[in-house]
PDB file of C-alpha atoms in Angstrom:
ATOM      1  CA  MET A   1      -9.445  -7.259  18.726  1.00 39.00           C
ATOM      2  CA  ALA A   2      -6.583  -9.661  18.104  1.00 44.00           C
ATOM      3  CA  SER A   3      -6.847 -12.341  15.471  1.00 46.00           C
ATOM      4  CA  ASN A   4      -5.551 -15.889  15.626  1.00 46.00           C
ATOM      5  CA  ASN A   5      -5.317 -15.886  11.845  1.00 58.00           C
ATOM      6  CA  GLU A   6      -1.669 -16.628  10.984  1.00 66.00           C
ATOM      7  CA  PHE A   7       0.178 -14.651   8.348  1.00 77.00           C
ATOM      8  CA  ASN A   8       3.153 -16.457   6.914  1.00 82.00           C
ATOM      9  CA  VAL A   9       3.624 -15.218   3.351  1.00 87.00           C
ATOM     10  CA  PRO A  10       7.067 -14.537   1.840  1.00 90.00           C
ATOM     11  CA  GLN A  11       7.368 -10.757   1.643  1.00 92.00           C
ATOM     12  CA  ASP A  12       9.097 -10.634  -1.748  1.00 93.00           C
ATOM     13  CA  GLY A  13       6.396 -12.819  -3.337  1.00 95.00           C
ATOM     14  CA  LEU A  14       3.706 -10.696  -1.703  1.00 96.00           C
ATOM     15  CA  ALA A  15       5.222  -7.487  -3.084  1.00 97.00           C
ATOM     16  CA  GLU A  16       5.357  -9.042  -6.558  1.00 97.00           C
ATOM     17  CA  ALA A  17       1.718 -10.159  -6.329  1.00 97.00           C
ATOM     18  CA  TRP A  18       0.702  -6.629  -5.297  1.00 97.00           C
ATOM     19  CA  GLN A  19       2.784  -5.078  -8.085  1.00 98.00           C
ATOM     20  CA  ASN A  20       0.972  -7.287 -10.613  1.00 97.00           C
ATOM     21  CA  ALA A  21      -2.549  -6.870  -9.194  1.00 97.00           C
ATOM     22  CA  LEU A  22      -2.726  -3.214  -8.117  1.00 97.00           C
ATOM     23  CA  PRO A  23      -2.677  -1.668 -11.635  1.00 95.00           C
ATOM     24  CA  GLU A  24      -5.943  -3.494 -12.414  1.00 95.00           C
ATOM     25  CA  TRP A  25      -7.705  -1.305  -9.813  1.00 94.00           C
ATOM     26  CA  LEU A  26      -6.094   2.024 -10.679  1.00 94.00           C
ATOM     27  CA  ARG A  27      -7.325   4.562 -13.194  1.00 87.00           C
ATOM     28  CA  GLY A  28      -5.798   4.374 -16.646  1.00 86.00           C
ATOM     29  CA  GLY A  29      -2.400   6.026 -16.658  1.00 91.00           C
ATOM     30  CA  ASP A  30      -1.895   5.950 -12.880  1.00 94.00           C
ATOM     31  CA  GLN A  31       1.223   4.025 -11.913  1.00 95.00           C
ATOM     32  CA  ALA A  32       2.121   2.124  -8.766  1.00 97.00           C
ATOM     33  CA  GLU A  33       5.351   0.918  -7.264  1.00 98.00           C
ATOM     34  CA  VAL A  34       5.234  -1.701  -4.509  1.00 98.00           C
ATOM     35  CA  ARG A  35       8.254  -2.273  -2.265  1.00 98.00           C
ATOM     36  CA  ILE A  36       8.909  -4.524   0.695  1.00 97.00           C
ATOM     37  CA  ASP A  37       9.314  -2.874   4.071  1.00 96.00           C
ATOM     38  CA  GLY A  38      12.854  -3.537   5.270  1.00 93.00           C
ATOM     39  CA  VAL A  39      11.784  -3.689   8.916  1.00 94.00           C
ATOM     40  CA  ASP A  40       8.351  -5.336   9.115  1.00 95.00           C
ATOM     41  CA  PRO A  41       7.840  -8.638   7.225  1.00 93.00           C
ATOM     42  CA  ARG A  42       4.057  -7.999   7.230  1.00 94.00           C
ATOM     43  CA  ALA A  43       4.379  -4.586   5.579  1.00 96.00           C
ATOM     44  CA  LEU A  44       4.642  -3.132   2.100  1.00 98.00           C
ATOM     45  CA  ASN A  45       5.228   0.411   0.897  1.00 98.00           C
ATOM     46  CA  VAL A  46       3.242   1.629  -2.086  1.00 98.00           C
ATOM     47  CA  THR A  47       3.728   4.774  -4.159  1.00 98.00           C
ATOM     48  CA  ILE A  48       0.941   5.731  -6.554  1.00 97.00           C
ATOM     49  CA  LYS A  49       1.683   8.332  -9.208  1.00 95.00           C
ATOM     50  CA  THR A  50      -1.279  10.101 -10.760  1.00 93.00           C
ATOM     51  CA  ALA A  51      -1.716  10.262 -14.498  1.00 85.00           C
ATOM     52  CA  GLY A  52      -1.726  13.533 -16.370  1.00 79.00           C
ATOM     53  CA  HIS A  53      -0.222  16.900 -15.645  1.00 71.00           C
ATOM     54  CA  GLN A  54      -0.881  16.846 -11.893  1.00 76.00           C
ATOM     55  CA  LYS A  55       2.366  14.942 -11.189  1.00 85.00           C
ATOM     56  CA  MET A  56       1.214  13.875  -7.751  1.00 94.00           C
ATOM     57  CA  GLU A  57       2.597  10.986  -5.708  1.00 96.00           C
ATOM     58  CA  PHE A  58       0.841   9.291  -2.813  1.00 97.00           C
ATOM     59  CA  ASP A  59       2.862   7.114  -0.434  1.00 97.00           C
ATOM     60  CA  PHE A  60       1.104   4.485   1.641  1.00 98.00           C
ATOM     61  CA  ALA A  61       2.335   2.021   4.256  1.00 98.00           C
ATOM     62  CA  ILE A  62       0.314  -1.193   4.175  1.00 98.00           C
ATOM     63  CA  ARG A  63       0.537  -3.696   7.002  1.00 97.00           C
ATOM     64  CA  TYR A  64      -1.190  -7.039   7.153  1.00 96.00           C
ATOM     65  CA  VAL A  65      -2.989  -7.322  10.484  1.00 94.00           C
ATOM     66  CA  ASP A  66      -3.675 -10.959   9.596  1.00 89.00           C
ATOM     67  CA  SER A  67      -4.078 -12.943   6.380  1.00 87.00           C
ATOM     68  CA  ARG A  68      -7.273 -11.090   5.434  1.00 84.00           C
ATOM     69  CA  GLU A  69      -7.102  -7.603   6.949  1.00 92.00           C
ATOM     70  CA  ILE A  70      -4.778  -4.736   6.074  1.00 96.00           C
ATOM     71  CA  ASP A  71      -4.081  -1.449   7.806  1.00 98.00           C
ATOM     72  CA  ILE A  72      -3.339   1.463   5.462  1.00 98.00           C
ATOM     73  CA  GLN A  73      -1.489   4.593   6.532  1.00 98.00           C
ATOM     74  CA  LEU A  74      -0.894   7.565   4.265  1.00 97.00           C
ATOM     75  CA  THR A  75       2.736   8.574   4.759  1.00 96.00           C
ATOM     76  CA  ASP A  76       3.232  11.396   2.220  1.00 96.00           C
ATOM     77  CA  VAL A  77       1.633  13.347  -0.625  1.00 96.00           C
ATOM     78  CA  GLU A  78       3.851  15.211  -3.081  1.00 95.00           C
ATOM     79  CA  LYS A  79       3.199  17.406  -6.088  1.00 92.00           C
ATOM     80  CA  ASP A  80       6.126  18.090  -8.424  1.00 88.00           C
ATOM     81  CA  GLY A  81       8.462  16.620  -5.775  1.00 87.00           C
ATOM     82  CA  GLN A  82       7.245  18.899  -2.951  1.00 92.00           C
ATOM     83  CA  THR A  83       5.245  17.703   0.055  1.00 91.00           C
ATOM     84  CA  VAL A  84       1.746  19.203  -0.007  1.00 92.00           C
ATOM     85  CA  ASP A  85      -1.028  19.668   2.522  1.00 89.00           C
ATOM     86  CA  GLU A  86      -3.294  16.679   1.983  1.00 88.00           C
ATOM     87  CA  ARG A  87      -6.318  18.295   3.646  1.00 91.00           C
ATOM     88  CA  ASN A  88      -7.848  19.892   0.536  1.00 91.00           C
ATOM     89  CA  ASP A  89     -10.983  18.261  -0.888  1.00 93.00           C
ATOM     90  CA  VAL A  90      -9.484  17.146  -4.200  1.00 89.00           C
ATOM     91  CA  ILE A  91      -6.531  15.427  -2.535  1.00 92.00           C
ATOM     92  CA  GLN A  92      -8.807  13.882   0.116  1.00 95.00           C
ATOM     93  CA  GLY A  93     -10.949  12.465  -2.695  1.00 94.00           C
ATOM     94  CA  LEU A  94      -7.912  10.918  -4.368  1.00 93.00           C
ATOM     95  CA  ILE A  95      -6.691   9.491  -1.050  1.00 96.00           C
ATOM     96  CA  GLY A  96     -10.103   7.899  -0.499  1.00 97.00           C
ATOM     97  CA  ASP A  97     -10.074   6.407  -3.993  1.00 95.00           C
ATOM     98  CA  TYR A  98      -6.572   5.011  -3.578  1.00 97.00           C
ATOM     99  CA  ARG A  99      -7.356   3.564  -0.132  1.00 97.00           C
ATOM    100  CA  ARG A 100     -10.350   1.784  -1.687  1.00 97.00           C
ATOM    101  CA  HIS A 101      -8.162   0.465  -4.525  1.00 97.00           C
ATOM    102  CA  LEU A 102      -5.619  -0.822  -1.995  1.00 98.00           C
ATOM    103  CA  HIS A 103      -8.365  -2.668  -0.103  1.00 97.00           C
ATOM    104  CA  GLU A 104      -9.694  -4.088  -3.391  1.00 96.00           C
ATOM    105  CA  THR A 105      -6.213  -5.335  -4.259  1.00 97.00           C
ATOM    106  CA  ALA A 106      -5.852  -6.990  -0.854  1.00 96.00           C
ATOM    107  CA  GLN A 107      -9.220  -8.707  -1.346  1.00 95.00           C
ATOM    108  CA  ALA A 108      -8.183  -9.882  -4.809  1.00 95.00           C
ATOM    109  CA  LEU A 109      -5.063 -11.438  -3.259  1.00 95.00           C
ATOM    110  CA  HIS A 110      -6.879 -13.356  -0.501  1.00 92.00           C
ATOM    111  CA  HIS A 111      -6.143 -16.567  -2.398  1.00 90.00           C
ATOM    112  CA  TYR A 112      -2.444 -15.753  -1.991  1.00 88.00           C
ATOM    113  CA  THR A 113      -2.446 -14.571   1.624  1.00 88.00           C
ATOM    114  CA  HIS A 114      -5.062 -16.890   3.123  1.00 81.00           C
ATOM    115  CA  SER A 115      -4.059 -20.527   3.085  1.00 63.00           C
TER     116      SER A 115
END
């Protein structure tokens, strides 16, 4: 269902807001990097690095459907720099947690994206 809700937020400011807000939702020691998408002005790319000895990285593409709703796509999971099969239960659990944290961050930024 299409939305009439306009989305007109400067992408660089949005990426900065995400970079500042996302760590509040992550587990202690996890790190996140938020980058603008060079093609889509409604999109951001997020890499989350797990804390501890696991050395895992999760890459997500986030696209604003409108000023309130985001679409999240997992684009890659790596362990020690090698792509891994994300279908195992532990990795699926982490993906679910991180997707929830991304949605929580988007909700926390509604004041920024919804004018």
